[in-house]
């Protein structure tokens, strides 16, 4: 990350002193030895892969969802909400430089059948912090009653999928979540609707678009 600079001082440059061949030869030899004995700095590696764009620009966009969906929620998450959602203490978020953002789209209709599309994006300091945060998300989801499933496809890193069923007065709502990490970011894409109102591939489509948006931002640097 840093460059070494060397200052060379030529010996015997005073006009009042005589520099003999032997003395100058010894001086030059000493400088050569010092120069050779200075340890070379290891070349710096490539910068760590990271998503640096503003959360509102890299989270799922209106152009990523069908035209008949409308924006329902578009906000930064408070530290308390994010900490509660992950099941950790707020000071831990500060250590990880973790910030949350949520954007939701809904198709609406009365009575509600399908669907609400949520994207929850958590930016962190680096890949290590994001990996730990993704694991916290997974454990919290299971603690709250989600069931981990296999969708047969991997999105990003630390890829997981969950289902959560919630009975209502006239139906049962199903939430299918695809959780993954890309570089220093954790993202959960969720679709909620009545049981049988959407297919698993519907959720994977949005998760792929979200992962591609994160990848495109990281590769701009």
mmCIF file of N, CA and C in Angstrom, residues 11 61 98 129 149 189 204 219:
data_model
loop_
_atom_site.group_PDB
_atom_site.id
_atom_site.type_symbol
_atom_site.label_atom_id
_atom_site.label_comp_id
_atom_site.label_asym_id
_atom_site.label_seq_id
_atom_site.Cartn_x
_atom_site.Cartn_y
_atom_site.Cartn_z
ATOM 1 N N UNK A 11 29.212 11.093 -1.028
ATOM 2 C CA UNK A 11 30.291 11.360 -0.062
ATOM 3 C C UNK A 11 31.284 12.378 -0.596
ATOM 4 N N UNK A 61 -34.109 -2.373 -7.628
ATOM 5 C CA UNK A 61 -34.702 -1.158 -8.206
ATOM 6 C C UNK A 61 -36.088 -1.433 -8.785
ATOM 7 N N UNK A 98 -21.805 -1.630 10.086
ATOM 8 C CA UNK A 98 -22.966 -2.203 9.410
ATOM 9 C C UNK A 98 -24.133 -1.217 9.365
ATOM 10 N N UNK A 129 -16.739 -9.187 7.952
ATOM 11 C CA UNK A 129 -17.886 -8.670 8.705
ATOM 12 C C UNK A 129 -19.195 -9.075 8.043
ATOM 13 N N UNK A 149 -34.378 -24.219 3.410
ATOM 14 C CA UNK A 149 -34.670 -25.133 2.311
ATOM 15 C C UNK A 149 -33.569 -25.051 1.260
ATOM 16 N N UNK A 189 -33.548 -11.159 -0.294
ATOM 17 C CA UNK A 189 -34.670 -10.868 -1.188
ATOM 18 C C UNK A 189 -35.818 -11.780 -0.786
ATOM 19 N N UNK A 204 -36.106 -16.322 -7.094
ATOM 20 C CA UNK A 204 -34.739 -16.434 -7.600
ATOM 21 C C UNK A 204 -34.453 -15.385 -8.676
ATOM 22 N N UNK A 219 -17.342 -4.049 -9.558
ATOM 23 C CA UNK A 219 -16.385 -4.122 -10.663
ATOM 24 C C UNK A 219 -16.118 -2.772 -11.299
#
